[in-house]
Tab-separated table of C-alpha atoms in Angstrom:
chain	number	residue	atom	x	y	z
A	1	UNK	CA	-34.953	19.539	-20.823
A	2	UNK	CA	-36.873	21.271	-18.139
A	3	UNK	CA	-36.589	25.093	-17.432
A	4	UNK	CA	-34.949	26.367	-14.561
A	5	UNK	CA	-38.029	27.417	-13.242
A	6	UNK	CA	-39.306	23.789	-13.347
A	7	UNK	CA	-36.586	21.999	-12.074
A	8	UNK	CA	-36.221	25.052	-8.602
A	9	UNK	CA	-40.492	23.912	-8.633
A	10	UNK	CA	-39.265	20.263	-8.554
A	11	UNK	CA	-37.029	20.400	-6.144
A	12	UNK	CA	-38.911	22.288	-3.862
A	13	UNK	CA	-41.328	18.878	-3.821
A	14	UNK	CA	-39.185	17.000	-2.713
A	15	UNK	CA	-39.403	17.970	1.062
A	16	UNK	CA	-36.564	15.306	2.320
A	17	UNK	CA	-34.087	16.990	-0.167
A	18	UNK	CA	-30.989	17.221	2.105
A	19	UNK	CA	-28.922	20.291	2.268
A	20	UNK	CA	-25.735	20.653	-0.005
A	21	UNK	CA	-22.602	19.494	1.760
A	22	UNK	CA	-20.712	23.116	0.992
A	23	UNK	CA	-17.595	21.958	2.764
A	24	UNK	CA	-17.102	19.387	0.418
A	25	UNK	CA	-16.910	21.818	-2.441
A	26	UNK	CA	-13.879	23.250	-3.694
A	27	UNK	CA	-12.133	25.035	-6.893
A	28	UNK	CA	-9.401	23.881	-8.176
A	29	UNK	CA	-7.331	26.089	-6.566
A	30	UNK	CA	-8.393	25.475	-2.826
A	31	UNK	CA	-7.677	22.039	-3.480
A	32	UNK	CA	-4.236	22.592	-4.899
A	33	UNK	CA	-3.785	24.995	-1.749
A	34	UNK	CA	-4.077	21.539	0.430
A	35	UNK	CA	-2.359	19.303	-2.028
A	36	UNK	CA	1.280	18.084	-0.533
A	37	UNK	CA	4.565	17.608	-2.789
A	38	UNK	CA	5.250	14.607	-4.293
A	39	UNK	CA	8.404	13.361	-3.584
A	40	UNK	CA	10.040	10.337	-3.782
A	41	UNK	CA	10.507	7.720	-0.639
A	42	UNK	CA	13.157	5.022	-0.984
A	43	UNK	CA	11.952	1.905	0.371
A	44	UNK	CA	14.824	-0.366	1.613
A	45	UNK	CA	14.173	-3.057	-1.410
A	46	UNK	CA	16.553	-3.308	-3.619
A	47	UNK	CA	15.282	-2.906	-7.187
A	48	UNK	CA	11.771	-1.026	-6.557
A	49	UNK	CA	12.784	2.503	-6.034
A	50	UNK	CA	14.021	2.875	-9.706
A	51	UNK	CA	10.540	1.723	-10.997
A	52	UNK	CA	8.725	5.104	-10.406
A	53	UNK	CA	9.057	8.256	-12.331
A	54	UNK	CA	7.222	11.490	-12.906
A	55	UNK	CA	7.311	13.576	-16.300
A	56	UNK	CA	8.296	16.947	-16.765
A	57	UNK	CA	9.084	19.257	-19.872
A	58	UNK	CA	12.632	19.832	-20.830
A	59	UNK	CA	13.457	21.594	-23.599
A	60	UNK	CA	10.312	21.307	-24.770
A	61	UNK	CA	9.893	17.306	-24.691
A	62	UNK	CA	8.176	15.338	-22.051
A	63	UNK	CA	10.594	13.071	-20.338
A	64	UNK	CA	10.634	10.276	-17.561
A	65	UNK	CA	12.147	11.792	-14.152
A	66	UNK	CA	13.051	8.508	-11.687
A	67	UNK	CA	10.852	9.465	-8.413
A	68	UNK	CA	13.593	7.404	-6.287
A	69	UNK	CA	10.877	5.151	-4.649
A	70	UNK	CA	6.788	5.338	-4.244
A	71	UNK	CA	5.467	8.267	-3.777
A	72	UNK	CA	5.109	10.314	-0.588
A	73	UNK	CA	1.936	10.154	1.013
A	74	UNK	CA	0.616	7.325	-1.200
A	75	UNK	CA	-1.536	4.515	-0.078
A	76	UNK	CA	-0.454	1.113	-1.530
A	77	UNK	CA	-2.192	-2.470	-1.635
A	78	UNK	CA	0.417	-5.765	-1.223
A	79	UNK	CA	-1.226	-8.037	-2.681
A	80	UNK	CA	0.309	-12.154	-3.499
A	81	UNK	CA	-0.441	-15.618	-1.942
A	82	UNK	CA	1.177	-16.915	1.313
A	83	UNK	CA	5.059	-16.964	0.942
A	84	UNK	CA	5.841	-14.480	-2.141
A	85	UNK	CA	7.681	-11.975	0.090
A	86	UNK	CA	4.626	-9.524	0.970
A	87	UNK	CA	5.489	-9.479	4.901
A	88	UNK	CA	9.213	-9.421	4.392
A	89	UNK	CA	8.927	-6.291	2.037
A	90	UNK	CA	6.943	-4.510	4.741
A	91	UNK	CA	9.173	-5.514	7.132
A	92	UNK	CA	12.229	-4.026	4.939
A	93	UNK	CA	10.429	-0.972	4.929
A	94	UNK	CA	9.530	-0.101	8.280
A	95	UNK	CA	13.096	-0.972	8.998
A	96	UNK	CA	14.559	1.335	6.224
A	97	UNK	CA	12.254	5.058	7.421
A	98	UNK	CA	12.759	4.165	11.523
A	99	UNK	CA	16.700	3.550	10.748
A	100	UNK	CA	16.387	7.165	8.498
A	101	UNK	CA	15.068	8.313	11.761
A	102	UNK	CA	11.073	8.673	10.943
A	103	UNK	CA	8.686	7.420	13.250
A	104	UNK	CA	6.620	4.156	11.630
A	105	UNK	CA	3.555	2.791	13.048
A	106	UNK	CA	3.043	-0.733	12.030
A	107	UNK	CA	-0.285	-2.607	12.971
A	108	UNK	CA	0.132	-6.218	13.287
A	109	UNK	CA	-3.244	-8.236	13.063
A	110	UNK	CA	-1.548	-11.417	11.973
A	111	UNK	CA	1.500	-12.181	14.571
A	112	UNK	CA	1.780	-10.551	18.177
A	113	UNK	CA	3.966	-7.609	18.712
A	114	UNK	CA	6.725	-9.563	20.383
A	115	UNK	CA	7.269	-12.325	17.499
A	116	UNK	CA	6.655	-9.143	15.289
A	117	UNK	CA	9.475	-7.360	16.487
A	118	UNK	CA	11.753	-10.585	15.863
A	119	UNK	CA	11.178	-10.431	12.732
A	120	UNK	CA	11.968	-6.906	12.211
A	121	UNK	CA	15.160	-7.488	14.263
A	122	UNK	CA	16.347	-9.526	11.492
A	123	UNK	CA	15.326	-7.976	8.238
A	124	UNK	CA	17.715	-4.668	9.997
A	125	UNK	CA	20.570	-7.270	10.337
A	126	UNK	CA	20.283	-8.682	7.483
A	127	UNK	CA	19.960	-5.129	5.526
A	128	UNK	CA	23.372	-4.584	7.576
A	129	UNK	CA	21.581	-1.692	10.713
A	130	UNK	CA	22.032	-2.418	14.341
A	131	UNK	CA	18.294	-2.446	15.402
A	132	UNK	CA	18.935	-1.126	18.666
A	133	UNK	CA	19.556	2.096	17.088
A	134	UNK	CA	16.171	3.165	15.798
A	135	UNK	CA	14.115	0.140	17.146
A	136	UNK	CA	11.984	2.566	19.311
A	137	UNK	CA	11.149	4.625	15.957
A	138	UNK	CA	8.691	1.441	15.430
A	139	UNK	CA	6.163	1.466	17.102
A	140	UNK	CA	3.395	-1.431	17.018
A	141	UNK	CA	-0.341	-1.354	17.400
A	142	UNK	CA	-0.747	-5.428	18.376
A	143	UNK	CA	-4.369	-6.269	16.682
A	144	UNK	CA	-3.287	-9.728	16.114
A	145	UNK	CA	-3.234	-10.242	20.296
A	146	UNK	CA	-6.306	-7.712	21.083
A	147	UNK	CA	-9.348	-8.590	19.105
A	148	UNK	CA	-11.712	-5.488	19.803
A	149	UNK	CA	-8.948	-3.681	17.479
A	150	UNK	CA	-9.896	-5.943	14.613
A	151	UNK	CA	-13.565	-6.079	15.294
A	152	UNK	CA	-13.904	-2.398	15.748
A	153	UNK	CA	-12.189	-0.420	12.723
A	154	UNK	CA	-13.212	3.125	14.593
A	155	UNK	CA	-11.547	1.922	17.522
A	156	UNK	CA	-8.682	0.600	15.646
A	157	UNK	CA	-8.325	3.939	13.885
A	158	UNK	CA	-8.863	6.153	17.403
A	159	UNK	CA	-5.520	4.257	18.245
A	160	UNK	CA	-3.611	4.647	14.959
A	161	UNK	CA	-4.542	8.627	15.627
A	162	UNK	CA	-2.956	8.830	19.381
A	163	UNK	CA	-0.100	6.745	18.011
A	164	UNK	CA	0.577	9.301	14.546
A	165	UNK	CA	-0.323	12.475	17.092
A	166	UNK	CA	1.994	11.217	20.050
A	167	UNK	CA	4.769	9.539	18.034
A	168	UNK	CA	4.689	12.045	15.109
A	169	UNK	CA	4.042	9.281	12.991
A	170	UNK	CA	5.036	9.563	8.771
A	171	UNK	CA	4.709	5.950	7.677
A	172	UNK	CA	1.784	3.358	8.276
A	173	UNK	CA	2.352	-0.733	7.734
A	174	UNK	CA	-0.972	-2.742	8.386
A	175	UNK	CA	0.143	-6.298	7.920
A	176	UNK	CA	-2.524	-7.518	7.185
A	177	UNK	CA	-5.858	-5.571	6.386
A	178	UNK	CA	-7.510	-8.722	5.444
A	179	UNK	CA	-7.886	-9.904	8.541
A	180	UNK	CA	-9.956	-6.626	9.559
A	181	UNK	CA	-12.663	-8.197	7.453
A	182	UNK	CA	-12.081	-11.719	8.366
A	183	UNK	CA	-15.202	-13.801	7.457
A	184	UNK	CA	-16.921	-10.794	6.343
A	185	UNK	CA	-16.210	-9.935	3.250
A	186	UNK	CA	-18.720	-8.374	1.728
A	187	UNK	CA	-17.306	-5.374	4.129
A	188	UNK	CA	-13.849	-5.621	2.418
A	189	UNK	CA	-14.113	-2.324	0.544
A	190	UNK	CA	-16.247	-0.496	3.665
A	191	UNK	CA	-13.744	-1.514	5.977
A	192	UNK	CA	-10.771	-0.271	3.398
A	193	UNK	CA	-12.436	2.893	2.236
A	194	UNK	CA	-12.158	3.924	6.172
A	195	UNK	CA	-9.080	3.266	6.459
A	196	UNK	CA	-7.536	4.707	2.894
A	197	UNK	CA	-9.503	8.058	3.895
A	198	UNK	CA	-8.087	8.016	7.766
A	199	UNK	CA	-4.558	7.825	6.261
A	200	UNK	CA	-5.172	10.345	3.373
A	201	UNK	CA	-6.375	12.908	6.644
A	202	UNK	CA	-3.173	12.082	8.504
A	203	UNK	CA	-0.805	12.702	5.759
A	204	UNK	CA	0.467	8.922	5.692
A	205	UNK	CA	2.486	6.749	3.476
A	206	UNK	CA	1.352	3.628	3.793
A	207	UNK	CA	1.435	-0.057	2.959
A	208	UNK	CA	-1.103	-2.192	3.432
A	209	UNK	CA	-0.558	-6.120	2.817
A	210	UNK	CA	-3.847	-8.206	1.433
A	211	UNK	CA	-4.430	-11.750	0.805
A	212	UNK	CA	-4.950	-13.763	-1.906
A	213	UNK	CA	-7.101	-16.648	-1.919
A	214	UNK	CA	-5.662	-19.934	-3.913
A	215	UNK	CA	-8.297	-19.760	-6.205
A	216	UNK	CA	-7.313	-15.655	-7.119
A	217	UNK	CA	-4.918	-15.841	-10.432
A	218	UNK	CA	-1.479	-15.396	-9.703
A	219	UNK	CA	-0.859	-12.092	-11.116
A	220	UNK	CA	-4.177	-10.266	-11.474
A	221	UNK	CA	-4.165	-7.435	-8.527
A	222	UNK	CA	-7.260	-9.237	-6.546
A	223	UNK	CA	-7.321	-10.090	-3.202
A	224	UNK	CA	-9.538	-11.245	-0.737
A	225	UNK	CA	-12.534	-8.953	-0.433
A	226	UNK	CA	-12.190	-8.765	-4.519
A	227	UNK	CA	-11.125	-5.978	-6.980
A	228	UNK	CA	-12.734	-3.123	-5.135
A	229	UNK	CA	-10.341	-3.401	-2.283
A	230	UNK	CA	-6.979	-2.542	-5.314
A	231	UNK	CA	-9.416	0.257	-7.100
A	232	UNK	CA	-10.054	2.067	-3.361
A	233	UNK	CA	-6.134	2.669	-2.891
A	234	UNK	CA	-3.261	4.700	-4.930
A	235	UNK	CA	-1.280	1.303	-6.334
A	236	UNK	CA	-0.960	-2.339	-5.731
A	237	UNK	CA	2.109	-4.400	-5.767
A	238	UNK	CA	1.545	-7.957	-7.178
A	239	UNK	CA	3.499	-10.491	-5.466
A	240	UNK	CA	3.133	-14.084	-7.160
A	241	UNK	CA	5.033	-17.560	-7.534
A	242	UNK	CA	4.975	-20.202	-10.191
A	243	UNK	CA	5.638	-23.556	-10.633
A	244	UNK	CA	7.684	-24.525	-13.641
A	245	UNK	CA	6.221	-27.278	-15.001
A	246	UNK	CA	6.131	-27.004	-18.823
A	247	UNK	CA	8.555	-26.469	-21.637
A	248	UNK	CA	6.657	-22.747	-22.463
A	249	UNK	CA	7.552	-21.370	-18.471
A	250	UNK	CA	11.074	-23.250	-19.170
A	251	UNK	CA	11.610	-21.292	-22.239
A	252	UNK	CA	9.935	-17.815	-20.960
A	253	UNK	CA	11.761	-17.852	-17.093
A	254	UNK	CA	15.032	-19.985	-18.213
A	255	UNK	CA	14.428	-22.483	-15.827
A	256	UNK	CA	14.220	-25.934	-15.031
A	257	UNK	CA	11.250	-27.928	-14.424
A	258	UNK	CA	10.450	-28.392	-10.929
A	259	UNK	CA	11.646	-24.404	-10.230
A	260	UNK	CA	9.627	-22.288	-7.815
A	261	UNK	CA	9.890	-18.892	-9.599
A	262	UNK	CA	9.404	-15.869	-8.184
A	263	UNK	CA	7.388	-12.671	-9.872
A	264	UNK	CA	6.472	-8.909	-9.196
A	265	UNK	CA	4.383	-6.154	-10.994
A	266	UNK	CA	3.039	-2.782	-9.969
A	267	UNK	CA	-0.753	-2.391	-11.111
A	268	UNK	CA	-1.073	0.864	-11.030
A	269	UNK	CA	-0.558	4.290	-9.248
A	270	UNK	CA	-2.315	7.174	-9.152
A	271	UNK	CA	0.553	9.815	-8.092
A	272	UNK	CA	3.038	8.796	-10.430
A	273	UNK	CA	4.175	6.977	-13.304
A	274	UNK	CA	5.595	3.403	-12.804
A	275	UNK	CA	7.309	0.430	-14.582
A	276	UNK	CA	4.567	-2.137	-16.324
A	277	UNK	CA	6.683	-5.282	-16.968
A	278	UNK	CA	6.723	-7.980	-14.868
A	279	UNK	CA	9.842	-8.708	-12.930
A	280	UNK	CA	11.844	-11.421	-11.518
A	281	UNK	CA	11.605	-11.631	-7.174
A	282	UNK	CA	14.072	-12.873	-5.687
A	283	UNK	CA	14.412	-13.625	-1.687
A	284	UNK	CA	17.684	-14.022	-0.366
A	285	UNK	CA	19.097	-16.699	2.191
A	286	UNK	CA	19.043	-13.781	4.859
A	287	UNK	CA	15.403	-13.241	3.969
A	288	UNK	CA	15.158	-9.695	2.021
A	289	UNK	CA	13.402	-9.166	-0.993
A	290	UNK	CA	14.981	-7.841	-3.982
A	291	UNK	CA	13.237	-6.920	-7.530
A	292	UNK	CA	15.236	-8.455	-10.372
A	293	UNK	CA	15.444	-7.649	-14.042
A	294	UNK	CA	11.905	-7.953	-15.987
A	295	UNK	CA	11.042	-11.420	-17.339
A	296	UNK	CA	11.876	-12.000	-21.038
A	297	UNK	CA	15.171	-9.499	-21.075
């Protein structure tokens, strides 16, 4: 190893050295200063809440202590092909904090804000809420209809901040992010890492739907824009649907061939612990989703 003295000479070379960052630098103890409570926020699905937990010492013995949802201020990916339930269990969401009477900001980049808001009309009937009561708690940002929003993430993000500063905004939906990287993937985890870091800033907790390709496997938490985009954020969700087509999925789902089965798994989470089986998804007639018991119970 070089000497001190060597390495201050070496350094002192270099003349484009840049200057340390000093803000960026903090003990322990400043950070914890900043750090928020974790607490629990029930979601409006039926089924998911009970899958996260925290441990604590009691009597001397770590034990599991149920969360009662995701964590607050937690970032999560939604990740599952077309129709496995990813929109509807935003939509349940959103619906569930703005009828608690918390103000949600939920950017739409796939559908406009009026066919949106249809939608979300619907999930609060059919979780039994008169909409009319809290719809103005919801408040959209409508990418889908203006396209500078989705070309221009600091633009996007300037209007997510007058919304969250105006509105007093605690919850975040984007629905979906992939399309902020639409044909340019290779800025997937760019265009994420601005966003996961803008809703850190702001306190958020936040959902964040992604697509799967039809090549992607089923369960495996990859979307479009690959892995990178699930390791950037706190926790994915894995939505998925099989086929049953063989006497091995007809022995390990208990159903027929021909069944469309439906399947959920959490992938992670940074603030918290969390279930790691794979459960049964169901969707009901009035179009809510609701996590089942694990597969092979």
């Amino acid at each position: 190893m070089k000497k001190e003295t060597e390495i201050t000479e070496t350094l002192k070379e270099q003349k484009e050295y840049p200057e340390p960052v000093k803000k960026a630098i903090f003990t322990a103890k400043q950070a914890l200063e900043k750090a928020p409570e974790i607490e629990g926020v029930s979601t409006g699905i039926e089924g998911l809440d009970k899958l996260f937990y925290i441990v604590t010492l009691k009597d001397g013995k770590l034990i599991n202590q149920p969360l009662g949802g995701i964590p607050a201020y937690s970032v999560f990916n939604i990740t599952g092909v077309s129709d496995t339930g990813k929109s509807l269990m935003v939509e349940q969401f959103a619906v569930e904090q703005a009828r608690k009477g918390y103000k949600v900001a939920f950017i739409t980049v796939e559908a406009p804000a009026n066919f949106l808001v249809a939608g979300l009309r619907l999930r609060a009937q059919a979780m039994g809420y008169n909409f009319e009561k809290f719809e103005d708690n919801i408040i959209l940002i409508d990418a889908a209809s203006y396209g500078s929003l989705r070309e221009n993430i600091p633009e996007l993000l300037s209007t997510l901040a007058y919304v969250i500063q105006n509105y007093k905004v605690k919850f975040t939906v984007i629905d979906s992010v992939t399309g902020l990287f639409e044909n340019k993937e290779m800025l997937a985890r760019v265009v994420v890492r601005q966003i996961f870091n803008f809703l850190k800033k702001w306190y958020q907790t936040a959902l964040l739907v992604s697509q799967k390709r039809s090549g992607h496997e089923e369960l495996t938490a990859e979307a479009a824009g690959g892995y990178a985009v699930g390791h950037i954020v706190d926790g994915t969700m894995v939505l998925a649907k099989e086929l049953v087509d063989s006497a091995y999925k007809m022995k390990l789902y208990k159903k027929e061939i021909g069944d469309i089965v439906r399947l959920f798994r959490i992938d992670g989470c940074r603030l918290s612990g969390h279930d790691t089986k794979t459960h049964f998804l169901e969707i009901t007639e009035t179009g809510l989703v609701k996590i089942l018991e694990p597969i092979g119970r």
